[in-house]
CSV table of C-alpha atoms in Angstrom, one decimal:
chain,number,residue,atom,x,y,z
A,1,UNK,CA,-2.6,-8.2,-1.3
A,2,UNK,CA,-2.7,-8.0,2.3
A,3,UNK,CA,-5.6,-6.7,3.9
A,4,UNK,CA,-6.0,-3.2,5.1
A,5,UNK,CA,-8.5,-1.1,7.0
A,6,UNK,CA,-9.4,2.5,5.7
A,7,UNK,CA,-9.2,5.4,9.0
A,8,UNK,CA,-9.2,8.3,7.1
A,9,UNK,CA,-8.3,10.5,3.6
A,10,UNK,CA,-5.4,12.6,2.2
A,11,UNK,CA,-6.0,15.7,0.1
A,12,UNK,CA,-2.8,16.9,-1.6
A,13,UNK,CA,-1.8,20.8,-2.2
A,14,UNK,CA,0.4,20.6,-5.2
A,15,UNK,CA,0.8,17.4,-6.5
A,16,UNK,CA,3.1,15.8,-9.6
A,17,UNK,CA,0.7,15.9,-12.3
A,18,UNK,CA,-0.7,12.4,-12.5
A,19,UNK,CA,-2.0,12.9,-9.0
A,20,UNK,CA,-4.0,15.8,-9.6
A,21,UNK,CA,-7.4,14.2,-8.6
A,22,UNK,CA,-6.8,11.9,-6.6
A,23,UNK,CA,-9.2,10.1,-3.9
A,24,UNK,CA,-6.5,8.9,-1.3
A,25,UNK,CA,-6.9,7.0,1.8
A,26,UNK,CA,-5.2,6.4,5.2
A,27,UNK,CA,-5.2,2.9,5.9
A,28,UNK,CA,-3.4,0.2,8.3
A,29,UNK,CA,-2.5,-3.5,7.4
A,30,UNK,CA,-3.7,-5.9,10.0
A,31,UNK,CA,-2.5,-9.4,11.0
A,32,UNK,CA,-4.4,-12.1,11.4
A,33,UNK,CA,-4.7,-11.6,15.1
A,34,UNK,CA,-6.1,-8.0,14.5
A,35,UNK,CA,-8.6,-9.9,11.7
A,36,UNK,CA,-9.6,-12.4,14.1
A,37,UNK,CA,-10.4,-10.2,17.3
A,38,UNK,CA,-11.0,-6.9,15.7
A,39,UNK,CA,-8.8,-5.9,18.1
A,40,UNK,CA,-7.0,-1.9,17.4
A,41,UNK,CA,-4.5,-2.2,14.5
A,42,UNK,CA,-0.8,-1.5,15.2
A,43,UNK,CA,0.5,-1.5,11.7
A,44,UNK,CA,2.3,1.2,9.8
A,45,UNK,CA,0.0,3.9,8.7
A,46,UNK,CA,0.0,4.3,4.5
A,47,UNK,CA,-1.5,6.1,1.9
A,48,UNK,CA,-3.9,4.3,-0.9
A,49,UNK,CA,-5.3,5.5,-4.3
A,50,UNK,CA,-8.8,4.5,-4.0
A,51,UNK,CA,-11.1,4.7,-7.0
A,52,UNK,CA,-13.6,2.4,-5.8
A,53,UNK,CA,-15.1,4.7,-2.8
A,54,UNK,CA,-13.9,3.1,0.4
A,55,UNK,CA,-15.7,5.1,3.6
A,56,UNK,CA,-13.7,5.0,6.6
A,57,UNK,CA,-13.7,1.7,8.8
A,58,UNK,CA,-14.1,-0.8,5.3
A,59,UNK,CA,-12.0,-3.2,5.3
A,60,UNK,CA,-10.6,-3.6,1.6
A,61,UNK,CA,-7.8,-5.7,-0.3
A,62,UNK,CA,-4.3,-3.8,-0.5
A,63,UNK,CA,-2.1,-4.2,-3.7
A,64,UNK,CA,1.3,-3.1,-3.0
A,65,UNK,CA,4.4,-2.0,-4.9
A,66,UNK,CA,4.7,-2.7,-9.0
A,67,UNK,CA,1.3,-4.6,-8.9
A,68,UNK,CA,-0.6,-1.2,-7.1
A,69,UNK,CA,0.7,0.9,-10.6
A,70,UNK,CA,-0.4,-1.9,-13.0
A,71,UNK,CA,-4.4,-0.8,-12.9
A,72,UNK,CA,-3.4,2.6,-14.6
A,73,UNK,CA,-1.3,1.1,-17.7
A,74,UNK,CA,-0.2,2.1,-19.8
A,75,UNK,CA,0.2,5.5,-18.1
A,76,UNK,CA,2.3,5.5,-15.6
A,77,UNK,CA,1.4,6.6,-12.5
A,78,UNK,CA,4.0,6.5,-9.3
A,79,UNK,CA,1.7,4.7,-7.2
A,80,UNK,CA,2.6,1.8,-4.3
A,81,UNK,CA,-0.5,1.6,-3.0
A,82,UNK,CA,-4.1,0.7,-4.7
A,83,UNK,CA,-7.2,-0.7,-3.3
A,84,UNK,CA,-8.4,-3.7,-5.2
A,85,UNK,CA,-11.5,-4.8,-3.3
A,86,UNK,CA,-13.7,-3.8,-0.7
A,87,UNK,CA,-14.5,-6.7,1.3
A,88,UNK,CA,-18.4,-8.0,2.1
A,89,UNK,CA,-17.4,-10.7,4.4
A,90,UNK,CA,-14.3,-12.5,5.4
A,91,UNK,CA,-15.2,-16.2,6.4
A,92,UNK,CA,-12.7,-17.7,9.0
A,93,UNK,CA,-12.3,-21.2,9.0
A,94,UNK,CA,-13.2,-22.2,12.6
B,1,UNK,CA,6.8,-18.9,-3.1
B,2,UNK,CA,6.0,-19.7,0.4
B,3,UNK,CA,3.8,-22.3,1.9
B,4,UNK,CA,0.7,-21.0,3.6
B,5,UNK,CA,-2.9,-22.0,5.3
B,6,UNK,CA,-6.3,-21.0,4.0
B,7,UNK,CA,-7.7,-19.3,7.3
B,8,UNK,CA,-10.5,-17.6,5.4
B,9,UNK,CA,-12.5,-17.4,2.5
B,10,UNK,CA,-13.2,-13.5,0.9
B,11,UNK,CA,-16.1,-12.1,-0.8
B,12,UNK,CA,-16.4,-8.6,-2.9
B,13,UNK,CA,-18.9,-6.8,-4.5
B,14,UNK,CA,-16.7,-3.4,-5.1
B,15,UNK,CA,-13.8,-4.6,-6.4
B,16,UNK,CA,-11.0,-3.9,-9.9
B,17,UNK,CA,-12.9,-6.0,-12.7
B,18,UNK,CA,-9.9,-8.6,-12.8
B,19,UNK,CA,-11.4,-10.0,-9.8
B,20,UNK,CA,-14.9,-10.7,-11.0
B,21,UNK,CA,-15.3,-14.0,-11.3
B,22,UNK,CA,-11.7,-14.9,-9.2
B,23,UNK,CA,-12.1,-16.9,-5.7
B,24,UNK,CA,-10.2,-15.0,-3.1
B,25,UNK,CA,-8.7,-17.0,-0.1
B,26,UNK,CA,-7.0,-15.5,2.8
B,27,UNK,CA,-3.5,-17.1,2.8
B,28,UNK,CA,-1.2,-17.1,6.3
B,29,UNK,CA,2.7,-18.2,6.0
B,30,UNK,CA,4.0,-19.4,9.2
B,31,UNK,CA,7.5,-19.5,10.6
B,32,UNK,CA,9.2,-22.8,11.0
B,33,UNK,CA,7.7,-23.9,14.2
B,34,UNK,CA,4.6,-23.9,12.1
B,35,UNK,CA,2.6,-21.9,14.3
B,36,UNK,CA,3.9,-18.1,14.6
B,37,UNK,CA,2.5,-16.3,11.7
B,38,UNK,CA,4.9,-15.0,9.5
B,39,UNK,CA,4.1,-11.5,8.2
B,40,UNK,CA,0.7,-10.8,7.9
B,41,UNK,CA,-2.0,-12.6,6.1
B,42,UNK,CA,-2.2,-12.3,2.3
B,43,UNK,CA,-5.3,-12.4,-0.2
B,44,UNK,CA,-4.5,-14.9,-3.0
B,45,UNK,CA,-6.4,-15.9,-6.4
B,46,UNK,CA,-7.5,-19.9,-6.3
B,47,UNK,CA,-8.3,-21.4,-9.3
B,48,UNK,CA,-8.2,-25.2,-7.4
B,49,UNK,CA,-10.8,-24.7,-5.3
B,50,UNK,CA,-8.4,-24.9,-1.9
B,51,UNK,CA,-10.7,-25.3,0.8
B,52,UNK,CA,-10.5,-23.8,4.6
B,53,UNK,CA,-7.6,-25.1,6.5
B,54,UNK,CA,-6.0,-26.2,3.0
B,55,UNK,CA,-2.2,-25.9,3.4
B,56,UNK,CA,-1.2,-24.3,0.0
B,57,UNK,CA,1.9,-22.9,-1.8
B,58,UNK,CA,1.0,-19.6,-3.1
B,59,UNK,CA,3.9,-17.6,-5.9
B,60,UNK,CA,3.9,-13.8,-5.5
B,61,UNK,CA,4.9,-14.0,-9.4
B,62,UNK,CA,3.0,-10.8,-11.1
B,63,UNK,CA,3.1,-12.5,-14.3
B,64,UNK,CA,1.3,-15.7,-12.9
B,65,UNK,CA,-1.5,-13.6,-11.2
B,66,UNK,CA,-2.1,-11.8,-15.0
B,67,UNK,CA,-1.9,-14.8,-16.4
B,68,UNK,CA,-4.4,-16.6,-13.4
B,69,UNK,CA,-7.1,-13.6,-14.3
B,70,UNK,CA,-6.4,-13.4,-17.7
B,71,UNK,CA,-5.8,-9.5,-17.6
B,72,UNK,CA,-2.7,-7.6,-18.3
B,73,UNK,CA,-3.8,-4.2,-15.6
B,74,UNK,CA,-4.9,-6.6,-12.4
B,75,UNK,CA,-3.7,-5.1,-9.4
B,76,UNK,CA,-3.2,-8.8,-7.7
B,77,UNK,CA,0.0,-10.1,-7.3
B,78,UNK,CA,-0.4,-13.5,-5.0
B,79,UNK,CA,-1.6,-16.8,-6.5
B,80,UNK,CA,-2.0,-20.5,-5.2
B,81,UNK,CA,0.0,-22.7,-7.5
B,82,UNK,CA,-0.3,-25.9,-5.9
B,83,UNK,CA,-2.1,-27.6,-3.3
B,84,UNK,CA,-0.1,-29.6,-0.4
B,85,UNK,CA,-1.1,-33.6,-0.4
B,86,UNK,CA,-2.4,-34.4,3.0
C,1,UNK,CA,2.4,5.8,-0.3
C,2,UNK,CA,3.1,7.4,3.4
C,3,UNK,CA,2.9,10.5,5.2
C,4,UNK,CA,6.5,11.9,5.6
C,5,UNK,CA,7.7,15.6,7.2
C,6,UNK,CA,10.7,17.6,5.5
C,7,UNK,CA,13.5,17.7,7.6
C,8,UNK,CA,15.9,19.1,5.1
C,9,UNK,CA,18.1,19.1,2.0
C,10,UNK,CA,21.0,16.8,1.2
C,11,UNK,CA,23.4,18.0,-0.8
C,12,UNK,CA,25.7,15.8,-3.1
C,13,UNK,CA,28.6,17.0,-5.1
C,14,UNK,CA,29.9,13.2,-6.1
C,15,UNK,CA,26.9,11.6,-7.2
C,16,UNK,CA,25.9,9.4,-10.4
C,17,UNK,CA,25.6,11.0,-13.8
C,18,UNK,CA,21.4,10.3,-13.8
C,19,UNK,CA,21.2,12.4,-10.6
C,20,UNK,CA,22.9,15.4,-11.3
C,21,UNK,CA,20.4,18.7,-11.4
C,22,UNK,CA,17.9,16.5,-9.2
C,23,UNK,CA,17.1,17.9,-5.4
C,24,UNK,CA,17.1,15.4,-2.7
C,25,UNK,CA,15.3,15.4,0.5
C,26,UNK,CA,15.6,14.3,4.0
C,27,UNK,CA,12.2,13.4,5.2
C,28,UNK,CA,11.2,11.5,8.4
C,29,UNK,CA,8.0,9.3,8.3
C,30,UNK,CA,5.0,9.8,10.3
C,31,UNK,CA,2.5,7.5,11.3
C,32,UNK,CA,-0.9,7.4,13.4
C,33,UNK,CA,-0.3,7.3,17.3
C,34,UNK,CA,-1.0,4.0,18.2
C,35,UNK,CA,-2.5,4.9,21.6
C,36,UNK,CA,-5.3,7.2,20.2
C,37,UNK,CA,-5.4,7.7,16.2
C,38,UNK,CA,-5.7,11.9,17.1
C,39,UNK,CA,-2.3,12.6,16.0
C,40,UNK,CA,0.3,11.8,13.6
C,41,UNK,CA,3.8,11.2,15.2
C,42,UNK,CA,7.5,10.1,13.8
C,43,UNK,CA,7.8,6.9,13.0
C,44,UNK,CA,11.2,6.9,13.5
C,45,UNK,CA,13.3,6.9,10.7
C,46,UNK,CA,14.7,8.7,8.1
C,47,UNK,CA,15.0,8.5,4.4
C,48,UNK,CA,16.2,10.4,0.8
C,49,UNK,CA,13.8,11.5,-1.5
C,50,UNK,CA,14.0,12.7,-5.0
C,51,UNK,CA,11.7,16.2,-5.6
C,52,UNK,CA,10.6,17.7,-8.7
C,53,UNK,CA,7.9,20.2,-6.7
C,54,UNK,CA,9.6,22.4,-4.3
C,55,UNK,CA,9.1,21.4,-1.0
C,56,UNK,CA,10.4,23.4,1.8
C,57,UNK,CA,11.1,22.7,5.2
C,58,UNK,CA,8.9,21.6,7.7
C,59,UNK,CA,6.6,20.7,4.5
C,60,UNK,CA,4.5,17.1,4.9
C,61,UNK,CA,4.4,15.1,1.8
C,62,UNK,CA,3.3,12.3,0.4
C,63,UNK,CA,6.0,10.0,-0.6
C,64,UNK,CA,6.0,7.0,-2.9
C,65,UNK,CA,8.1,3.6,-2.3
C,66,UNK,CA,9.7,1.1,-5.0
C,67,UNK,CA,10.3,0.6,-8.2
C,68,UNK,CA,6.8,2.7,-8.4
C,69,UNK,CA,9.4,5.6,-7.7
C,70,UNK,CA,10.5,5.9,-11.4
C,71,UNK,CA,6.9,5.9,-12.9
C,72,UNK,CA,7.1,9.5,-13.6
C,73,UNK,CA,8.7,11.5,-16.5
C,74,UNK,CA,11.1,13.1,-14.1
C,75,UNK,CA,12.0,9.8,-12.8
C,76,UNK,CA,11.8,7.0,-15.1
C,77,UNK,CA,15.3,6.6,-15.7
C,78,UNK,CA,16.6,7.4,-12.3
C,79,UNK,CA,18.3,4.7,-10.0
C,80,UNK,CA,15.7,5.8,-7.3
C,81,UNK,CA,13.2,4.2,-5.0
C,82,UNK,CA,11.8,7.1,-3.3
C,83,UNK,CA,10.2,10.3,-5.0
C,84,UNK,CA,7.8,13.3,-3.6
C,85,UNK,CA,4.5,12.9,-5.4
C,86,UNK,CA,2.3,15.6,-3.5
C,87,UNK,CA,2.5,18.2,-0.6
C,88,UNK,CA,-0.2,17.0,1.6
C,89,UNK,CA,-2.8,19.9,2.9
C,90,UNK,CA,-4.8,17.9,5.3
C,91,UNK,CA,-5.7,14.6,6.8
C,92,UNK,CA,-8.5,13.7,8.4
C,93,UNK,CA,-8.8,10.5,10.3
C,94,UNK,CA,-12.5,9.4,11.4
C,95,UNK,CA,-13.7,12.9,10.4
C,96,UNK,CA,-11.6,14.5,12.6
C,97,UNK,CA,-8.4,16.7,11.3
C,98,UNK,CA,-5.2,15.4,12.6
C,99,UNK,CA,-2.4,17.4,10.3
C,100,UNK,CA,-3.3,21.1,8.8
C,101,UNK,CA,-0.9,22.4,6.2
C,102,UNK,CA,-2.3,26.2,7.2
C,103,UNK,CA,-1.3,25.3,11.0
């Protein structure tokens, strides 16, 4: 899971079915330099199912690829992108 | 499985009930010169206890992270399996 | 999952046995401006998508990535790794609107 931080939310027109209802966020990965000085992400922009409520500037834990679809077994669900976490605090080792 | 530095340690109060419990550690690879990050940083499960500045070797092994949390639906993916001696 | 505009069909008469009957789509990624976050532009590449929901033209959807590609009924036995899973209406980024499906 890398870390990503939430900017905005997605609403869908038609969807497949198993996305009907969906809560889905835009979100950017940051690097550790971005972490460290809080400093405007560059990243690629992507799109996250969130189910745990993330509002815009939280920084939360990103599962990726085959892990992100796990959490909705054993439906299946084409999803890449999942938030696992919100984060609290993130304590850098100085 | 790559070999990575503990830069931070992670807390969550929100989070997929796999994780409760679970320490999180934020894990950087670096390239060979040993200081150029390679990729961004990755959140990893630690069941040693790795503290900061730690160098670790963390597996991105699915299995071994539903294994770790002891929950076939866990949405993690990277765990520490090993500690580097000093 | 990322944000991804339409920019036409691709049609294939020599294609594998599993993909036969299945419409594929050029689409071209889009991302956040990196200067200010107001506006969505191309990201610069192109890629083929499988869609089962009509999209047209012009159209942004929402595309998923991977081997999560085949986890749909439509897909699952597919050789793909990219597949249309909505057609986005809006997106708003820090409460303002920055793509419009009406506009």
């Amino acid at each position: 899971m890398r870390i990503a931080k939430i900017l905005g939310n997605v609403v869908l027109g038609r969807s497949l079915p198993s996305f009907e209802g969906a809560r889905l966020r835009l979100a950017v990965p940051l690097s550790l330099e971005e972490l460290q000085s809080e400093s405007e992400p560059t990243g690629e922009t992507l799109v996250l199912w969130d189910e745990l409520g993330a509002g815009d500037g939280s920084l939360i834990a990103l599962s990726e690829s085959g892990e992100a679809s796990q959490p909705f077994r054993p439906k299946i669900k084409p999803v890449d992108a999942y938030n696992a976490a919100i984060l609290d605090s993130l304590n850098f080792v100085s | 499985m790559l070999h990575a530095k503990v830069v931070a340690t992670a807390t969550a109060t929100l989070k997929h009930p796999s994780l409760d419990g679970q320490r999180m550690l934020l894990v950087q690879a670096y390239g060979p010169d040993g200081t150029t990050p390679d990729g961004d940083p990755v959140l990893a499960i630690d069941t040693f206890g790795a503290g900061a500045g730690t160098e670790v070797v963390i597996t991105s092994d699915g299995s071994a992270a539903r294994e770790a949390v002891d929950c076939d639906t866990t949405p993690v993916r990277w765990t520490v399996v090993g500690i580097r001696d000093v | 999952m990322f944000l991804a505009k339409v920019i036409g069909s691709l049609v294939s008469t020599q294609k594998v046995e599993a993909l036969r009957g299945h419409k594929l789509l050029l689409v071209e990624p889009y991302r956040l401006d990196t200067k200010n976050r107001q506006k969505l532009v191309s990201a610069g590449r192109t890629f083929v998508a499988v869609d089962s929901l009509g999209a047209g033209e012009g159209e942004m959807v929402l595309i998923t990535q991977g081997s999560s590609a085949r986890l749909t009924p439509e897909t699952k036995s597919l050789p793909i790794d990219t597949v249309v899973v909505g057609i986005v209406d809006r997106v708003d980024v820090e409460q303002t609107c920055v793509f419009d499906h009406q506009e």
